Tab-separated table of C-alpha atoms in Angstrom:
chain	number	residue	atom	x	y	z
A	22	MET	CA	20.952	-16.020	-15.137
A	23	ALA	CA	19.154	-18.460	-12.812
A	24	GLU	CA	19.493	-22.147	-13.652
A	25	LEU	CA	16.314	-24.099	-14.356
A	26	VAL	CA	15.811	-26.753	-11.647
A	27	TYR	CA	13.192	-29.516	-11.764
A	28	ASP	CA	11.939	-31.828	-9.054
A	29	GLU	CA	11.718	-35.633	-9.296
A	30	THR	CA	8.333	-35.396	-11.050
A	31	GLY	CA	9.707	-33.044	-13.707
A	32	ARG	CA	8.053	-29.889	-12.284
A	33	LEU	CA	10.001	-26.687	-12.873
A	34	LEU	CA	10.751	-25.144	-9.501
A	35	PHE	CA	10.993	-21.485	-8.448
A	36	THR	CA	14.394	-21.328	-6.760
A	37	GLU	CA	16.150	-19.034	-4.301
A	38	GLU	CA	18.274	-17.756	-7.188
A	39	MET	CA	15.114	-16.829	-9.158
A	40	LYS	CA	13.837	-14.908	-6.135
A	41	LYS	CA	16.673	-12.452	-6.666
A	42	GLU	CA	16.276	-12.057	-10.408
A	43	TYR	CA	12.684	-12.757	-11.390
A	44	THR	CA	9.541	-10.631	-11.398
A	45	ILE	CA	6.506	-12.585	-10.159
A	46	ILE	CA	3.329	-11.811	-12.120
A	47	MET	CA	-0.034	-12.437	-10.511
A	48	PRO	CA	-3.600	-11.873	-11.766
A	49	GLN	CA	-5.863	-9.494	-9.885
A	50	MET	CA	-9.114	-10.364	-8.176
A	51	LEU	CA	-9.926	-7.772	-5.510
A	52	PRO	CA	-8.150	-4.526	-6.420
A	53	VAL	CA	-7.821	-3.111	-2.873
A	54	MET	CA	-7.075	-6.452	-1.219
A	55	PHE	CA	-4.558	-7.621	-3.793
A	56	HIS	CA	-2.638	-4.367	-3.659
A	57	LEU	CA	-2.284	-4.894	0.064
A	58	LEU	CA	-1.334	-8.523	-0.505
A	59	LYS	CA	1.287	-7.471	-3.041
A	60	ARG	CA	2.866	-5.100	-0.613
A	61	ILE	CA	2.918	-7.759	2.143
A	62	ILE	CA	4.635	-10.294	-0.065
A	63	GLU	CA	7.112	-7.709	-1.304
A	64	LEU	CA	8.265	-7.210	2.303
A	65	GLU	CA	9.912	-10.641	1.962
A	66	GLY	CA	12.162	-9.479	-0.904
A	67	TYR	CA	10.046	-10.535	-3.880
A	68	LYS	CA	9.257	-8.298	-6.874
A	69	ILE	CA	5.581	-8.559	-7.640
A	70	ASP	CA	3.495	-7.174	-10.521
A	71	ILE	CA	-0.317	-7.392	-10.401
A	72	LEU	CA	-2.052	-7.457	-13.786
A	73	THR	CA	-4.848	-4.936	-14.123
A	74	SER	CA	-5.412	-5.257	-17.898
A	75	THR	CA	-9.012	-5.870	-19.082
A	76	ASN	CA	-8.719	-5.879	-22.888
A	77	ARG	CA	-10.500	-8.353	-25.190
A	78	GLU	CA	-7.157	-9.846	-26.239
A	79	ILE	CA	-7.020	-11.582	-22.889
A	80	VAL	CA	-10.134	-13.597	-23.756
A	81	GLU	CA	-8.771	-14.398	-27.212
A	82	THR	CA	-5.456	-15.564	-25.693
A	83	GLY	CA	-7.330	-17.727	-23.187
A	84	LEU	CA	-9.393	-19.307	-25.967
A	85	LYS	CA	-6.196	-19.994	-27.929
A	86	TYR	CA	-4.386	-21.792	-25.149
A	87	VAL	CA	-7.142	-23.236	-22.954
A	88	HIS	CA	-9.872	-25.660	-23.976
A	89	ASN	CA	-13.137	-23.761	-24.458
A	90	ASP	CA	-14.987	-26.103	-22.147
A	91	THR	CA	-12.850	-24.879	-19.222
A	92	CYS	CA	-14.556	-22.595	-16.745
A	93	TYR	CA	-14.501	-18.892	-17.667
A	94	PRO	CA	-12.395	-17.760	-14.658
A	95	ALA	CA	-9.612	-20.220	-15.668
A	96	LEU	CA	-9.748	-18.993	-19.224
A	97	LEU	CA	-9.420	-15.340	-18.101
A	98	VAL	CA	-6.691	-15.903	-15.519
A	99	ILE	CA	-4.532	-18.014	-17.855
A	100	GLY	CA	-5.243	-15.732	-20.781
A	101	GLN	CA	-4.261	-12.690	-18.783
A	102	LEU	CA	-0.965	-14.241	-17.625
A	103	ILE	CA	0.090	-15.457	-21.077
A	104	GLU	CA	-0.978	-12.216	-22.784
A	105	ALA	CA	1.209	-10.299	-20.312
A	106	VAL	CA	4.235	-12.524	-21.020
A	107	GLN	CA	3.729	-12.242	-24.776
A	108	SER	CA	3.111	-8.476	-24.702
A	109	GLY	CA	6.799	-7.532	-24.557
A	110	ARG	CA	6.385	-5.789	-21.207
A	111	TYR	CA	8.553	-8.397	-19.437
A	112	ASP	CA	11.668	-10.471	-20.193
A	113	PRO	CA	10.030	-13.955	-20.465
A	114	HIS	CA	13.262	-15.516	-19.158
A	115	LYS	CA	12.994	-13.559	-15.890
A	116	VAL	CA	9.360	-13.898	-14.899
A	117	ALA	CA	7.433	-16.386	-12.830
A	118	LEU	CA	3.663	-16.746	-12.680
A	119	LEU	CA	1.780	-16.857	-9.339
A	120	ILE	CA	-1.619	-18.492	-9.224
A	121	SER	CA	-3.914	-19.604	-6.349
A	122	GLN	CA	-5.134	-23.144	-5.813
A	123	THR	CA	-8.220	-23.800	-3.745
A	124	GLY	CA	-7.902	-27.554	-3.272
A	125	GLY	CA	-11.022	-29.715	-3.155
A	126	GLY	CA	-13.416	-30.333	-6.059
A	127	CYS	CA	-13.208	-26.935	-7.724
A	128	ARG	CA	-11.590	-26.740	-11.173
A	129	ALA	CA	-9.424	-23.952	-9.688
A	130	SER	CA	-7.340	-26.759	-8.156
A	131	ASN	CA	-6.314	-27.585	-11.742
A	132	TYR	CA	-5.619	-24.052	-12.921
A	133	ILE	CA	-1.907	-24.559	-12.265
A	134	HIS	CA	-1.789	-27.647	-14.486
A	135	LEU	CA	-3.859	-25.967	-17.202
A	136	LEU	CA	-1.463	-22.982	-17.048
A	137	ARG	CA	1.621	-25.166	-17.452
A	138	LYS	CA	-0.056	-26.971	-20.411
A	139	ALA	CA	-0.868	-23.563	-21.955
A	140	LEU	CA	2.722	-22.333	-21.428
A	141	LYS	CA	4.065	-25.439	-23.159
A	142	LYS	CA	1.720	-24.906	-26.095
A	143	ALA	CA	2.899	-21.285	-26.329
A	144	GLY	CA	6.598	-22.337	-26.185
A	145	LEU	CA	7.027	-20.790	-22.731
A	146	GLU	CA	7.490	-23.961	-20.641
A	147	TYR	CA	10.711	-22.479	-19.163
A	148	ILE	CA	8.588	-20.052	-17.088
A	149	PRO	CA	8.058	-21.346	-13.506
A	150	VAL	CA	4.560	-21.376	-12.009
A	151	ILE	CA	4.089	-20.771	-8.286
A	152	SER	CA	1.076	-22.037	-6.314
A	153	ILE	CA	-0.248	-20.125	-3.349
A	154	ASN	CA	-2.686	-22.209	-1.363
A	155	LEU	CA	-3.944	-23.235	2.051
A	156	SER	CA	-3.808	-26.955	1.272
A	157	GLY	CA	-0.073	-27.631	0.914
A	158	LEU	CA	-0.655	-28.588	-2.738
A	159	GLU	CA	2.703	-27.430	-4.176
A	160	LYS	CA	5.843	-25.989	-2.657
A	161	ASN	CA	8.846	-24.128	-4.136
A	162	PRO	CA	12.237	-23.550	-2.472
A	163	GLY	CA	12.316	-19.922	-3.551
A	164	PHE	CA	8.762	-19.004	-2.494
A	165	LYS	CA	7.755	-19.572	1.065
A	166	ILE	CA	5.097	-18.023	3.288
A	167	PRO	CA	6.504	-18.051	6.861
A	168	VAL	CA	4.247	-17.590	9.841
A	169	ARG	CA	4.849	-13.802	10.040
A	170	VAL	CA	3.654	-13.368	6.433
A	171	GLY	CA	0.602	-15.612	7.012
A	172	ARG	CA	-0.231	-13.485	10.044
A	173	ARG	CA	0.106	-10.269	8.050
A	174	MET	CA	-2.106	-11.740	5.349
A	175	VAL	CA	-4.850	-12.672	7.854
A	176	TYR	CA	-4.875	-9.196	9.349
A	177	GLY	CA	-4.473	-7.635	5.904
A	178	MET	CA	-7.685	-9.488	4.893
A	179	MET	CA	-9.491	-7.961	7.844
A	180	TYR	CA	-8.318	-4.425	7.214
A	181	GLY	CA	-8.984	-4.855	3.495
A	182	ASP	CA	-12.555	-5.909	4.155
A	183	LEU	CA	-13.050	-2.859	6.356
A	184	LEU	CA	-11.560	-0.474	3.744
A	185	ILE	CA	-13.731	-1.924	0.958
A	186	TYR	CA	-16.937	-2.040	3.061
A	187	LEU	CA	-16.637	1.542	4.322
A	188	GLY	CA	-15.416	2.747	0.938
A	189	ASN	CA	-18.525	1.387	-0.793
A	190	GLN	CA	-20.745	3.266	1.670
A	191	CYS	CA	-18.838	6.537	1.049
A	192	ARG	CA	-17.969	6.571	-2.667
A	193	PRO	CA	-21.492	7.094	-4.097
A	194	TYR	CA	-22.118	10.013	-1.707
A	195	GLU	CA	-18.728	11.785	-1.530
A	196	LEU	CA	-18.821	15.513	-2.325
A	197	LYS	CA	-15.227	15.583	-3.497
A	198	LYS	CA	-14.735	13.023	-6.255
A	199	GLY	CA	-11.963	10.534	-5.510
A	200	GLU	CA	-11.629	11.335	-1.788
A	201	THR	CA	-12.700	7.817	-0.760
A	202	ASP	CA	-10.157	6.114	-3.003
A	203	ARG	CA	-7.400	8.464	-1.845
A	204	LEU	CA	-8.149	7.523	1.743
A	205	ILE	CA	-8.115	3.823	0.885
A	206	SER	CA	-4.709	4.259	-0.817
A	207	ARG	CA	-3.317	6.184	2.145
A	208	TRP	CA	-4.407	3.589	4.667
A	209	THR	CA	-3.069	0.766	2.533
A	210	ASP	CA	0.358	2.365	2.681
A	211	ASP	CA	-0.002	3.032	6.408
A	212	LEU	CA	-1.001	-0.549	7.161
A	213	VAL	CA	2.032	-1.949	5.322
A	214	ASP	CA	4.255	0.386	7.339
A	215	LEU	CA	2.568	-0.851	10.560
A	216	PHE	CA	3.144	-4.468	9.555
A	217	VAL	CA	6.849	-3.788	8.884
A	218	HIS	CA	7.166	-2.656	12.517
A	219	GLY	CA	5.075	-5.556	13.884
A	220	LYS	CA	2.119	-3.334	14.727
A	221	GLY	CA	-1.591	-3.737	14.089
A	222	MET	CA	-1.458	-7.510	14.281
A	223	SER	CA	-3.103	-8.300	17.575
A	224	ARG	CA	-6.811	-8.094	18.286
A	225	GLY	CA	-6.326	-5.152	20.640
A	226	GLN	CA	-4.199	-3.158	18.219
A	227	MET	CA	-6.475	-4.050	15.311
A	228	LYS	CA	-9.449	-2.602	17.218
A	229	THR	CA	-7.521	0.642	17.763
A	230	TYR	CA	-6.483	1.046	14.157
A	231	MET	CA	-9.907	0.022	12.832
A	232	GLU	CA	-11.453	2.780	14.999
A	233	MET	CA	-9.057	5.211	13.445
A	234	ILE	CA	-9.936	4.024	9.941
A	235	THR	CA	-13.655	4.242	10.611
A	236	ARG	CA	-13.315	7.760	11.980
A	237	ASP	CA	-11.396	8.826	8.879
A	238	PHE	CA	-14.105	7.500	6.612
A	239	ALA	CA	-16.823	9.093	8.740
A	240	ALA	CA	-15.064	12.431	8.259
A	241	ILE	CA	-15.438	12.327	4.465
A	242	PRO	CA	-18.019	14.972	3.470
A	243	ARG	CA	-21.030	13.162	1.960
A	244	SER	CA	-24.455	14.054	0.601
A	245	ALA	CA	-27.562	12.972	2.438
A	246	GLU	CA	-29.106	11.610	-0.748
A	247	LYS	CA	-30.703	8.195	-0.536
A	248	LYS	CA	-29.670	5.761	-3.228
A	249	ILE	CA	-30.837	2.263	-4.183
A	250	ARG	CA	-28.527	-0.407	-2.747
A	251	VAL	CA	-27.483	-3.348	-4.931
A	252	GLY	CA	-25.556	-6.402	-3.677
A	253	ILE	CA	-23.169	-8.433	-5.772
A	254	VAL	CA	-22.793	-12.175	-5.116
A	255	GLY	CA	-21.661	-15.149	-7.175
A	256	GLU	CA	-18.572	-17.200	-8.027
A	257	ILE	CA	-15.660	-15.658	-6.161
A	258	TYR	CA	-13.526	-14.579	-9.120
A	259	ILE	CA	-16.389	-13.229	-11.219
A	260	LYS	CA	-17.882	-11.548	-8.160
A	261	TYR	CA	-14.737	-9.566	-7.326
A	262	ALA	CA	-12.533	-9.255	-10.451
A	263	PRO	CA	-13.150	-6.283	-12.764
A	264	LEU	CA	-11.812	-8.366	-15.666
A	265	GLY	CA	-14.268	-11.184	-14.829
A	266	ASN	CA	-17.396	-9.035	-14.411
A	267	ASN	CA	-16.723	-6.290	-16.950
A	268	ASN	CA	-16.094	-3.666	-14.282
A	269	LEU	CA	-19.540	-4.317	-12.679
A	270	GLU	CA	-18.967	-2.181	-9.584
A	271	ASP	CA	-18.018	0.869	-11.704
A	272	PHE	CA	-21.068	0.301	-13.921
A	273	LEU	CA	-23.458	0.163	-10.971
A	274	THR	CA	-21.832	3.229	-9.340
A	275	ASN	CA	-22.257	5.117	-12.598
A	276	GLU	CA	-25.901	4.062	-12.624
A	277	GLY	CA	-26.328	5.944	-9.362
A	278	VAL	CA	-26.560	3.067	-6.883
A	279	GLU	CA	-24.671	2.083	-3.745
A	280	VAL	CA	-22.854	-1.193	-4.233
A	281	ILE	CA	-22.563	-3.812	-1.462
A	282	VAL	CA	-20.080	-6.630	-1.924
A	283	PRO	CA	-19.695	-9.310	0.791
A	284	GLY	CA	-16.184	-9.467	2.228
A	285	ILE	CA	-13.474	-12.055	1.598
A	286	THR	CA	-13.329	-12.872	5.334
A	287	ASP	CA	-16.603	-14.781	5.062
A	288	PHE	CA	-15.214	-16.795	2.151
A	289	MET	CA	-12.059	-17.726	4.096
A	290	LEU	CA	-14.150	-18.730	7.128
A	291	PHE	CA	-16.329	-20.754	4.728
A	292	LYS	CA	-13.230	-22.612	3.501
A	293	PHE	CA	-12.120	-23.376	7.067
A	294	ASN	CA	-15.645	-24.462	7.993
A	295	ASN	CA	-15.768	-26.833	5.024
A	296	ARG	CA	-12.838	-28.792	6.368
A	297	TYR	CA	-14.288	-28.723	9.899
A	298	VAL	CA	-17.665	-30.049	8.710
A	299	ASP	CA	-15.944	-32.700	6.490
A	300	VAL	CA	-14.664	-34.502	9.615
A	301	ASP	CA	-18.254	-34.869	10.881
A	302	LEU	CA	-19.657	-35.901	7.504
A	303	TYR	CA	-16.951	-38.175	6.185
A	304	GLY	CA	-14.662	-38.911	9.137
A	305	GLY	CA	-11.065	-37.865	9.642
A	306	SER	CA	-8.593	-36.643	12.190
A	307	LYS	CA	-10.124	-35.154	15.335
A	308	LEU	CA	-6.830	-33.269	15.867
A	309	LYS	CA	-7.228	-31.682	12.408
A	310	LYS	CA	-10.830	-30.698	13.285
A	311	PHE	CA	-9.648	-29.145	16.547
A	312	ALA	CA	-6.892	-27.163	14.818
A	313	ILE	CA	-9.263	-25.918	12.142
A	314	GLY	CA	-11.834	-25.006	14.777
A	315	VAL	CA	-9.259	-22.939	16.650
A	316	ALA	CA	-8.296	-21.055	13.423
A	317	GLN	CA	-11.939	-20.498	12.526
A	318	ARG	CA	-12.784	-19.130	15.969
A	319	TYR	CA	-9.814	-16.835	15.933
A	320	ILE	CA	-10.663	-15.282	12.547
A	321	GLY	CA	-14.308	-15.131	13.607
A	322	SER	CA	-13.291	-13.217	16.745
A	323	CYS	CA	-11.352	-10.735	14.604
A	324	GLN	CA	-14.388	-10.341	12.354
A	325	LYS	CA	-16.555	-9.551	15.399
A	326	ILE	CA	-14.111	-6.827	16.441
A	327	MET	CA	-14.449	-5.203	13.017
A	328	ILE	CA	-18.261	-5.399	13.176
A	329	ASN	CA	-18.399	-3.972	16.712
A	330	VAL	CA	-16.105	-1.061	15.698
A	331	ILE	CA	-18.500	-0.105	12.921
A	332	LYS	CA	-21.523	-0.432	15.190
A	333	GLU	CA	-20.001	1.586	17.972
A	334	ASP	CA	-19.035	4.388	15.632
A	335	GLY	CA	-22.634	4.500	14.398
A	336	THR	CA	-21.956	6.230	11.041
A	337	PHE	CA	-22.086	3.170	8.799
A	338	ARG	CA	-24.084	-0.033	8.490
A	339	ALA	CA	-22.205	-3.074	9.780
A	340	MET	CA	-21.980	-6.435	8.046
A	341	GLY	CA	-23.152	-9.626	9.731
A	342	THR	CA	-20.941	-12.288	11.230
A	343	PHE	CA	-20.126	-15.664	9.611
A	344	ALA	CA	-22.281	-17.248	12.325
A	345	ASP	CA	-25.198	-15.098	11.156
A	346	LEU	CA	-24.753	-16.433	7.625
A	347	GLN	CA	-24.815	-20.007	8.951
A	348	LYS	CA	-28.049	-19.345	10.768
A	349	CYS	CA	-29.931	-17.698	7.940
A	350	VAL	CA	-29.152	-20.484	5.417
A	351	LYS	CA	-30.619	-23.201	7.701
A	352	GLY	CA	-33.575	-24.824	5.933
A	353	TYR	CA	-32.233	-23.898	2.509
A	354	LEU	CA	-28.934	-25.783	2.066
A	355	GLY	CA	-26.806	-28.058	4.251
A	356	TYR	CA	-23.304	-27.122	5.378
A	357	GLY	CA	-21.885	-30.012	3.300
A	358	ASN	CA	-22.931	-28.178	0.161
A	359	LYS	CA	-19.624	-26.454	-0.661
A	360	MET	CA	-18.887	-26.622	-4.399
A	361	GLY	CA	-19.300	-23.430	-6.488
A	362	GLU	CA	-19.355	-21.277	-3.326
A	363	GLY	CA	-21.862	-23.762	-1.914
A	364	TRP	CA	-24.269	-22.687	0.792
A	365	LEU	CA	-22.362	-19.400	1.202
A	366	LEU	CA	-23.748	-17.948	-2.040
A	367	THR	CA	-27.357	-18.503	-0.967
A	368	ALA	CA	-26.533	-17.257	2.553
A	369	GLU	CA	-25.099	-14.039	1.150
A	370	MET	CA	-28.304	-13.432	-0.828
A	371	LEU	CA	-30.363	-14.078	2.281
A	372	GLU	CA	-28.189	-11.713	4.370
A	373	LEU	CA	-28.598	-8.959	1.791
A	374	ILE	CA	-32.396	-9.450	1.761
A	375	HIS	CA	-32.606	-9.509	5.557
A	376	SER	CA	-30.476	-6.346	5.864
A	377	GLY	CA	-32.637	-4.272	3.492
A	378	THR	CA	-30.892	-4.878	0.164
A	379	PRO	CA	-33.283	-7.018	-1.881
A	380	ASN	CA	-31.711	-5.915	-5.158
A	381	ILE	CA	-29.019	-8.439	-6.048
A	382	VAL	CA	-26.800	-9.228	-9.077
A	383	CYS	CA	-25.747	-12.893	-9.025
A	384	THR	CA	-22.637	-13.256	-11.210
A	385	GLN	CA	-22.205	-16.702	-12.706
A	386	PRO	CA	-19.457	-17.933	-15.003
A	387	PHE	CA	-19.672	-20.493	-17.774
A	388	GLY	CA	-18.391	-23.878	-16.750
A	389	CYS	CA	-19.232	-23.846	-13.008
A	390	LEU	CA	-22.376	-25.948	-12.783
A	391	PRO	CA	-22.409	-26.100	-8.917
A	392	ASN	CA	-22.368	-22.271	-8.845
A	393	HIS	CA	-25.459	-22.155	-11.068
A	394	VAL	CA	-27.210	-24.658	-8.809
A	395	VAL	CA	-26.622	-22.675	-5.600
A	396	GLY	CA	-27.256	-19.397	-7.401
A	397	LYS	CA	-29.949	-19.664	-10.083
A	398	GLY	CA	-31.254	-22.909	-8.547
A	399	MET	CA	-32.165	-21.177	-5.272
A	400	MET	CA	-33.685	-17.984	-6.716
A	401	ARG	CA	-37.216	-19.325	-7.090
A	402	LYS	CA	-37.228	-20.485	-3.467
A	403	LEU	CA	-35.993	-17.038	-2.317
A	404	LYS	CA	-38.612	-15.310	-4.459
A	405	VAL	CA	-41.383	-17.420	-2.869
A	406	ASP	CA	-40.133	-16.747	0.635
A	407	PHE	CA	-39.303	-13.082	-0.054
A	408	PRO	CA	-41.665	-11.695	-2.785
A	409	ASP	CA	-39.937	-8.287	-2.712
A	410	SER	CA	-36.526	-9.783	-3.568
A	411	ASN	CA	-35.243	-8.473	-6.902
A	412	ILE	CA	-32.504	-10.845	-8.096
A	413	VAL	CA	-30.963	-11.058	-11.541
A	414	ALA	CA	-28.565	-13.828	-12.625
A	415	VAL	CA	-25.968	-12.603	-15.123
A	416	ASP	CA	-23.919	-15.106	-17.116
A	417	TYR	CA	-20.292	-14.393	-18.000
A	418	ASP	CA	-18.589	-16.365	-20.752
A	419	PRO	CA	-16.337	-15.659	-23.799
A	420	GLY	CA	-19.314	-15.071	-26.071
A	421	ALA	CA	-21.477	-12.964	-23.735
A	422	THR	CA	-21.649	-9.325	-24.734
A	423	ARG	CA	-21.215	-6.562	-22.193
A	424	ILE	CA	-24.267	-4.740	-23.539
A	425	ASN	CA	-26.573	-7.735	-22.906
A	426	GLN	CA	-25.230	-8.133	-19.363
A	427	GLU	CA	-25.732	-4.426	-18.617
A	428	ASN	CA	-29.238	-4.455	-20.114
A	429	ARG	CA	-30.272	-7.291	-17.804
A	430	ILE	CA	-28.912	-5.333	-14.855
A	431	LYS	CA	-30.679	-2.127	-15.999
A	432	LEU	CA	-33.952	-4.052	-16.104
A	433	MET	CA	-33.358	-5.097	-12.456
A	434	LEU	CA	-32.578	-1.479	-11.522
A	435	ALA	CA	-35.764	-0.306	-13.234
A	436	ASN	CA	-37.662	-2.849	-11.126
A	437	ALA	CA	-35.987	-1.509	-8.009
A	438	LYS	CA	-36.796	2.089	-8.829
A	439	SER	CA	-40.452	1.259	-9.507
A	440	LYS	CA	-40.729	-0.248	-5.991
């Protein structure tokens, strides 16, 4: 059994020995993307389990071990992890918990400390916690992301966005139920196989494989029925995670609409851009700004390839570029506004409106005031500028009932149908 090793600050480390023996448990946010991420990390010899549970006990566990003033995403993520450990499904002496840290002013930077505090309260302080982040916040000798893995993750993000975006345009219209999800699953496996052999990870190869993916989705038999389109925006966890938004995408699909969810690539570009803009606003290393600018331009060029592939095929609507988002939010919010998804949230609503999707669900969690400011706080301005916009803000917190959330959304859908 692996020995428990602590650093000079008393933090329990995830060691090389643990890598061989332990199962790493991680919460789920984007189902398609995180399954791809899981497979990519497993290529390095780790055993990963992604939690897909959505039961009410998760909320109760979170309330038991996390202060109820903590933001709702933290309560859910920590509750889900501790509930899994206490469920009996794992040997608690051979598991580690993986959690992301954003850095900056978001409370998510403190999730890892809240989780360790909760583990101690539950008598589980011998379980190591691993941080995965872009800010160098915490490191562990037994968990490293070498350059090849980082590269796979960047390209996996691009392919994942494409699979989700095309899948959402096919699923409501497919003539054979489940065909879209089967194609997504097949391509997820194929992409991991490509990564193993070092393929699909250059811009030229990515274009080729994205063309193949797009052709496969275009070949799915679909009805010609026209459906109302509804966009989902909001705080990143609540926007994407079925646990956080009470399976919002499934609910909307069952209501007979086509769901549009902005991709994770825009969020990653937003995070890079924040650091780039910070140097102009607050000062800092010009070398750092240059390096960040190079990374942002590279990811942006990959995003443009994806968009051009969709446009050239002509079967599906293409998303806009990150640069388009920056342009459309001018006059509404400054680029220094970055807390709670910052200017990006308002920009995503504007992009949806400009692209013919005025019906929007803005998902907002308890405990994230900046998110309410850039979400709810901008709705009146958007309504004045775009009278046909049909936006509903839906709050998610431990006491909110699913039926009340769905009734608010149904009222928005009734509005959309009347127009």
